[in-house]
């Protein structure tokens, strides 16, 4: 491995470490005011926005990013359904 790819890997790993750390801190802060499902929706929505930005910036890896975009969209929609629809359905069944 030459120096240039190694430096690139170090930057990617540092960015991943920072993003995971910021997400952990944000979740702890949001946990004081939001429910778990609302935090999941915010997290998935944020990931969706980042994936759209990456898709626009990096056209060469479009196929892989589109797959991740589909995955993040599914996670976001699942969070919305679990937060909005499921409590209503469960309440109707219990009542």
Phi, psi and omega in degrees: 000125179280175185293319184298311177295327179295318178296320179298317178296319180298317178296317179296316180293322177295318177297319178296317179298316179296318182293321178294320180294315178296323178295319179296317179294317180297321179294319178295321179290316181291334182296341179286336184237336184247159175280169181298318181291326176292321176296319178299319179295318178296316180297316180292321178296320177296317177298322178297318179296316178296321180294322176296320178296317178295321180298320179290325184279325187242085181290334186292330180253038186299318184298315180293319180291326177296320176300316177293324178297318177297318178297314181293323177296318177297319179295320179294315180295322176298318179297319179295316180297315180295326182280325186260314188273314186300314178299324179294316180294314180296321178296321179294323179289318182290319183284000000 
